[in-house]
Short mmCIF file of C-alpha atoms in Angstrom, two decimals:
data_model
loop_
_atom_site.label_atom_id
_atom_site.label_comp_id
_atom_site.label_asym_id
_atom_site.label_seq_id
_atom_site.Cartn_x
_atom_site.Cartn_y
_atom_site.Cartn_z
CA UNK A 1 30.90 75.45 81.52
CA UNK A 2 31.36 78.70 79.67
CA UNK A 3 34.25 81.09 79.55
CA UNK A 4 33.39 84.77 79.57
CA UNK A 5 36.15 86.97 78.21
CA UNK A 6 35.60 90.48 79.46
CA UNK A 7 37.50 93.46 78.12
CA UNK A 8 37.44 96.65 80.15
CA UNK A 9 38.85 99.81 78.59
CA UNK A 10 38.93 103.47 79.57
CA UNK A 11 36.17 105.33 77.71
CA UNK A 12 37.13 107.08 74.50
CA UNK A 13 36.15 110.41 76.00
CA UNK A 14 38.42 109.93 79.03
CA UNK A 15 42.19 110.50 78.86
CA UNK A 16 44.25 107.32 79.33
CA UNK A 17 47.63 108.31 80.78
CA UNK A 18 49.00 104.75 80.62
CA UNK A 19 48.08 104.35 76.96
CA UNK A 20 49.68 107.68 76.11
CA UNK A 21 52.92 106.73 77.88
CA UNK A 22 53.08 103.38 76.08
CA UNK A 23 52.45 105.17 72.78
CA UNK A 24 55.43 107.44 73.44
CA UNK A 25 57.57 104.43 74.35
CA UNK A 26 56.63 102.66 71.11
CA UNK A 27 57.45 105.77 69.13
CA UNK A 28 60.82 106.05 70.82
CA UNK A 29 61.46 102.50 69.53
CA UNK A 30 60.84 103.86 66.02
CA UNK A 31 57.43 102.29 65.49
CA UNK A 32 55.83 104.68 63.03
CA UNK A 33 52.25 105.58 62.29
CA UNK A 34 50.71 104.82 65.68
CA UNK A 35 47.49 106.75 66.00
CA UNK A 36 46.57 105.80 69.53
CA UNK A 37 47.26 103.28 72.31
CA UNK A 38 44.60 102.46 74.89
CA UNK A 39 45.23 100.27 77.91
CA UNK A 40 42.67 98.09 79.60
CA UNK A 41 41.97 94.92 81.54
CA UNK A 42 41.23 91.46 80.26
CA UNK A 43 39.25 89.31 82.67
CA UNK A 44 38.37 85.63 82.21
CA UNK A 45 35.44 84.29 84.19
CA UNK A 46 34.62 80.60 83.96
CA UNK A 47 31.01 80.04 84.91
CA UNK A 48 28.17 77.57 84.77
CA UNK A 49 25.06 78.55 82.85
CA UNK A 50 22.20 76.91 80.97
CA UNK A 51 23.29 78.36 77.65
CA UNK A 52 25.49 80.97 76.02
CA UNK A 53 22.92 83.74 76.26
CA UNK A 54 22.52 83.20 79.97
CA UNK A 55 26.30 83.15 80.48
CA UNK A 56 26.58 86.40 78.58
CA UNK A 57 23.81 88.08 80.56
CA UNK A 58 25.45 86.96 83.80
CA UNK A 59 28.88 88.26 82.73
CA UNK A 60 27.34 91.56 81.69
CA UNK A 61 25.77 91.92 85.12
CA UNK A 62 29.15 91.21 86.73
CA UNK A 63 30.74 93.86 84.55
CA UNK A 64 28.12 96.47 85.34
CA UNK A 65 28.16 95.81 89.06
CA UNK A 66 31.86 95.32 89.75
CA UNK A 67 34.30 94.66 86.92
CA UNK A 68 33.92 98.01 85.14
CA UNK A 69 33.23 101.48 86.47
CA UNK A 70 30.67 103.03 84.08
CA UNK A 71 31.88 106.56 84.89
CA UNK A 72 35.25 105.98 83.21
CA UNK A 73 35.18 102.55 81.58
CA UNK A 74 33.49 100.59 78.78
CA UNK A 75 33.36 96.82 78.60
CA UNK A 76 32.67 94.05 76.10
CA UNK A 77 31.80 90.42 76.84
CA UNK A 78 32.64 87.47 74.59
CA UNK A 79 31.54 83.95 75.46
CA UNK A 80 33.73 81.03 74.40
CA UNK B 1 30.69 113.32 119.59
CA UNK B 2 31.55 109.78 118.66
CA UNK B 3 33.79 109.02 115.69
CA UNK B 4 34.21 105.66 113.98
CA UNK B 5 37.18 104.67 111.82
CA UNK B 6 36.29 101.95 109.31
CA UNK B 7 39.07 99.41 108.83
CA UNK B 8 39.35 97.32 105.66
CA UNK B 9 42.04 94.75 104.98
CA UNK B 10 44.77 96.98 103.57
CA UNK B 11 43.73 100.24 105.26
CA UNK B 12 46.86 101.92 106.56
CA UNK B 13 45.84 105.39 107.72
CA UNK B 14 43.31 104.05 110.22
CA UNK B 15 45.70 104.37 113.16
CA UNK B 16 46.61 107.93 112.21
CA UNK B 17 42.95 108.96 112.03
CA UNK B 18 42.21 107.26 115.33
CA UNK B 19 45.19 109.00 116.94
CA UNK B 20 44.15 112.45 115.77
CA UNK B 21 40.57 112.07 117.00
CA UNK B 22 41.64 110.49 120.28
CA UNK B 23 44.76 112.52 121.15
CA UNK B 24 44.51 115.78 119.22
CA UNK B 25 40.85 116.75 119.24
CA UNK B 26 40.14 114.44 122.18
CA UNK B 27 36.82 112.93 121.13
CA UNK B 28 35.55 109.36 121.63
CA UNK B 29 36.56 107.11 118.75
CA UNK B 30 36.29 103.43 117.85
CA UNK B 31 37.61 101.23 115.09
CA UNK B 32 34.93 99.52 112.98
CA UNK B 33 36.00 96.31 111.26
CA UNK B 34 34.70 96.08 107.69
CA UNK B 35 32.73 92.90 108.44
CA UNK B 36 30.53 94.75 110.92
CA UNK B 37 26.95 95.08 109.74
CA UNK B 38 25.59 97.42 112.41
CA UNK B 39 26.69 100.90 113.39
CA UNK B 40 26.49 101.85 117.02
CA UNK B 41 25.47 105.49 117.51
CA UNK B 42 28.26 107.16 115.61
CA UNK B 43 28.18 110.85 114.74
CA UNK B 44 30.94 110.81 112.15
CA UNK B 45 32.51 107.97 110.15
CA UNK B 46 36.04 108.17 108.78
CA UNK B 47 36.91 106.01 105.77
CA UNK B 48 40.71 106.10 105.98
CA UNK B 49 43.42 105.89 103.36
CA UNK B 50 45.44 102.86 102.40
CA UNK B 51 45.19 100.09 99.87
CA UNK B 52 41.96 98.30 100.69
CA UNK B 53 42.01 94.83 99.12
CA UNK B 54 45.39 95.65 97.61
CA UNK B 55 43.75 98.12 95.21
CA UNK B 56 42.87 95.04 93.12
CA UNK B 57 40.59 95.59 90.12
CA UNK B 58 40.20 99.35 90.83
CA UNK B 59 40.96 101.34 93.97
CA UNK B 60 38.00 100.99 96.30
CA UNK B 61 36.02 98.73 93.97
CA UNK B 62 36.08 95.69 96.23
CA UNK B 63 35.94 97.52 99.57
CA UNK B 64 32.77 99.15 98.30
CA UNK B 65 31.02 95.77 98.62
CA UNK B 66 32.32 95.00 102.13
CA UNK B 67 29.51 94.28 104.64
CA UNK B 68 30.11 97.59 106.47
CA UNK B 69 29.32 99.63 103.37
CA UNK B 70 25.57 99.00 103.45
CA UNK B 71 25.19 100.59 106.91
CA UNK B 72 27.66 103.32 105.90
CA UNK B 73 25.52 104.18 102.86
CA UNK B 74 22.37 104.17 105.00
CA UNK B 75 24.11 106.36 107.60
CA UNK B 76 25.17 108.83 104.91
CA UNK B 77 21.73 108.89 103.31
CA UNK B 78 20.24 109.71 106.71
CA UNK B 79 22.49 112.75 106.99
CA UNK B 80 25.33 111.23 109.06
CA UNK B 81 28.77 112.76 108.54
CA UNK B 82 31.18 110.68 106.47
CA UNK B 83 34.70 111.72 105.53
CA UNK B 84 36.72 109.63 103.08
CA UNK B 85 40.41 110.34 102.77
CA UNK B 86 42.53 109.16 99.84
CA UNK B 87 41.55 105.47 99.40
CA UNK B 88 38.50 106.38 101.51
CA UNK B 89 37.56 108.98 98.87
CA UNK B 90 38.00 106.32 96.17
CA UNK B 91 35.72 103.95 98.10
CA UNK B 92 33.02 106.65 98.44
CA UNK B 93 33.20 107.25 94.67
CA UNK B 94 32.88 103.53 93.93
CA UNK B 95 29.97 103.33 96.38
CA UNK B 96 28.19 106.15 94.58
CA UNK B 97 28.07 108.35 97.67
CA UNK B 98 30.07 110.92 95.71
CA UNK B 99 30.02 111.49 91.94
CA UNK B 100 32.94 110.86 89.56
CA UNK B 101 35.85 108.41 89.51
CA UNK B 102 39.61 108.28 89.91
CA UNK B 103 42.08 107.74 87.09
CA UNK B 104 45.75 107.01 87.34
CA UNK B 105 47.89 110.11 88.01
CA UNK B 106 48.66 111.90 84.76
CA UNK B 107 52.42 111.34 85.10
CA UNK B 108 51.90 107.71 86.22
CA UNK B 109 53.92 108.36 89.38
CA UNK B 110 52.91 107.58 92.92
CA UNK B 111 53.12 111.10 94.38
CA UNK B 112 53.95 111.51 98.05
CA UNK B 113 54.63 115.11 99.06
CA UNK B 114 53.21 118.23 100.65
CA UNK B 115 51.04 120.30 98.31
CA UNK B 116 49.13 123.55 98.62
CA UNK B 117 45.36 123.38 98.68
CA UNK B 118 42.91 126.23 98.35
CA UNK B 119 39.74 126.14 100.45
CA UNK B 120 36.89 126.76 98.01
CA UNK B 121 33.82 126.16 100.18
CA UNK B 122 33.42 126.76 103.88
CA UNK B 123 29.70 126.00 104.14
CA UNK B 124 30.32 122.34 104.95
CA UNK B 125 30.65 120.54 108.30
CA UNK B 126 34.24 119.68 107.35
CA UNK B 127 35.58 123.07 106.34
CA UNK B 128 33.59 125.68 108.28
CA UNK B 129 36.60 126.61 110.43
CA UNK B 130 38.68 127.66 107.43
CA UNK B 131 38.44 130.88 105.48
CA UNK B 132 37.41 130.81 101.86
CA UNK B 133 40.55 131.11 99.72
CA UNK B 134 42.81 130.02 102.58
CA UNK B 135 45.86 128.04 101.43
CA UNK B 136 46.60 124.80 103.30
CA UNK B 137 49.92 122.99 103.30
CA UNK B 138 48.96 119.33 103.38
CA UNK B 139 50.41 115.99 102.22
CA UNK B 140 49.16 113.79 99.40
CA UNK B 141 50.21 110.16 98.83
CA UNK B 142 48.49 108.44 95.94
CA UNK B 143 48.77 106.82 92.55
CA UNK B 144 45.13 107.24 91.47
CA UNK B 145 44.16 110.78 92.43
CA UNK B 146 43.38 112.05 88.97
CA UNK B 147 39.75 112.93 89.62
CA UNK B 148 37.43 112.62 86.65
CA UNK B 149 33.83 113.58 86.12
CA UNK B 150 32.01 114.29 82.85
CA UNK B 151 31.16 117.85 81.79
CA UNK B 152 27.60 117.64 83.02
CA UNK B 153 28.73 116.32 86.40
CA UNK B 154 31.38 119.01 86.71
CA UNK B 155 28.82 121.70 85.95
CA UNK B 156 26.65 120.22 88.72
CA UNK B 157 29.52 120.27 91.23
CA UNK B 158 30.19 123.93 90.44
CA UNK B 159 26.55 124.94 90.47
CA UNK B 160 26.00 123.39 93.90
CA UNK B 161 29.30 124.65 95.27
CA UNK B 162 30.40 121.06 95.98
CA UNK B 163 34.12 121.60 95.30
CA UNK B 164 35.63 122.08 98.76
CA UNK B 165 39.38 121.91 98.03
CA UNK B 166 41.39 122.63 94.88
CA UNK B 167 45.10 122.07 94.25
CA UNK B 168 47.04 125.30 93.77
CA UNK B 169 49.48 123.44 91.48
CA UNK B 170 47.68 120.40 90.11
CA UNK B 171 49.94 117.40 90.84
CA UNK B 172 47.94 114.56 89.28
CA UNK B 173 45.85 115.85 86.38
CA UNK B 174 42.58 116.03 88.34
CA UNK B 175 39.86 117.78 86.38
CA UNK B 176 39.43 121.44 87.36
CA UNK B 177 42.21 120.96 90.00
CA UNK B 178 39.73 119.15 92.25
CA UNK B 179 41.18 117.72 95.48
CA UNK B 180 38.04 117.34 97.57
CA UNK B 181 34.27 117.42 97.08
CA UNK B 182 31.09 117.04 99.10
CA UNK B 183 27.80 115.46 98.07
CA UNK B 184 24.77 117.62 97.39
CA UNK B 185 23.59 117.33 100.99
CA UNK B 186 27.08 118.37 102.18
CA UNK B 187 27.33 115.58 104.78
CA UNK B 188 29.78 113.39 102.83
CA UNK B 189 33.28 114.66 102.03
CA UNK B 190 35.93 112.96 99.93
CA UNK B 191 39.45 114.34 99.69
CA UNK B 192 42.74 112.98 98.35
CA UNK B 193 45.07 114.96 100.69
CA UNK B 194 45.62 113.66 104.22
CA UNK B 195 44.49 116.06 106.98
CA UNK B 196 45.27 113.39 109.60
CA UNK B 197 48.94 113.56 108.63
CA UNK B 198 49.18 117.26 109.37
CA UNK B 199 47.12 117.87 112.47
CA UNK B 200 50.02 118.42 114.85
CA UNK B 201 53.02 120.72 114.55
CA UNK B 202 55.28 117.81 115.53
CA UNK B 203 54.40 116.23 112.17
CA UNK B 204 55.53 119.21 110.15
CA UNK B 205 52.32 121.20 110.10
CA UNK B 206 48.82 121.40 111.48
CA UNK B 207 46.83 122.83 108.58
CA UNK B 208 44.65 119.71 108.52
CA UNK B 209 43.56 119.99 112.10
CA UNK B 210 40.72 122.39 111.34
CA UNK B 211 38.95 119.66 109.34
CA UNK B 212 38.44 117.72 112.58
CA UNK B 213 37.69 120.81 114.63
CA UNK B 214 35.13 121.95 112.08
CA UNK B 215 33.36 118.59 112.38
CA UNK B 216 33.23 118.85 116.19
CA UNK B 217 32.05 122.44 116.06
CA UNK B 218 29.35 121.56 113.54
CA UNK B 219 28.16 118.65 115.65
CA UNK B 220 27.99 120.77 118.83
CA UNK B 221 26.01 123.43 117.02
CA UNK B 222 23.63 120.81 115.71
CA UNK B 223 23.05 119.26 119.12
CA UNK B 224 22.40 122.68 120.69
CA UNK B 225 19.91 123.43 117.95
CA UNK B 226 18.01 120.22 118.70
#
């Protein structure tokens, strides 16, 4: 059994209104020097696969097909 | 002409759309449950607003893989008329029937109010009864209506005159004030505002009614031409 940890974030080139609002909130709490805040989703998929490479390929397919929208989002897959 | 209203778990404007077609423009209409895999001689499909699948993951992302969507995509690709309103627009974007995607509203608020829309294109089956530049008073009700498309895509929309409605005062941050677009073939419309909520004076306005009447007029013209 493998655990795929999938991170989905709004593309760098696309404005992230949630991230911007959280940045302002942090600044109002006097946290200094914040350059940027980006929000995203963290998805854990536990799956059966022959090996790590296969699990990764499968999770990448899931991300492309459903978990991320390529028009506005990027994703990364880590297998644990 | 026969209309179909697709119903997903979580759709909540399906009854309103059905009512308008049935009672206001007085055309045959049926509900289509999302598990249906065959379409029965429809002329126009309405993908209504709501919160299909609770808006989980992304608005429309899960509905897009409902069994009904395969025949809907085939229907659209064969030139059938499809109109997606609000969540219906989001589903059409996720399904790839229309280009672009929806982001969260710029101010992070769920916005529910009447807005002014400008009619930008009248050479579509959905807007032919309006005048170009006409201002419509029409309600919006959404949290993710901040339409996004990359620069190349936006240039394509403009070049092909695919932008049908623009906000007069952009409420949600949508790129280029876009409120509604058609596909290249002009048989699929997606719009965030709700024409079904303003098709009768009793509901505070009837500026949306011409969307439905345009569809009927277009269909009649097409069947006479046959």
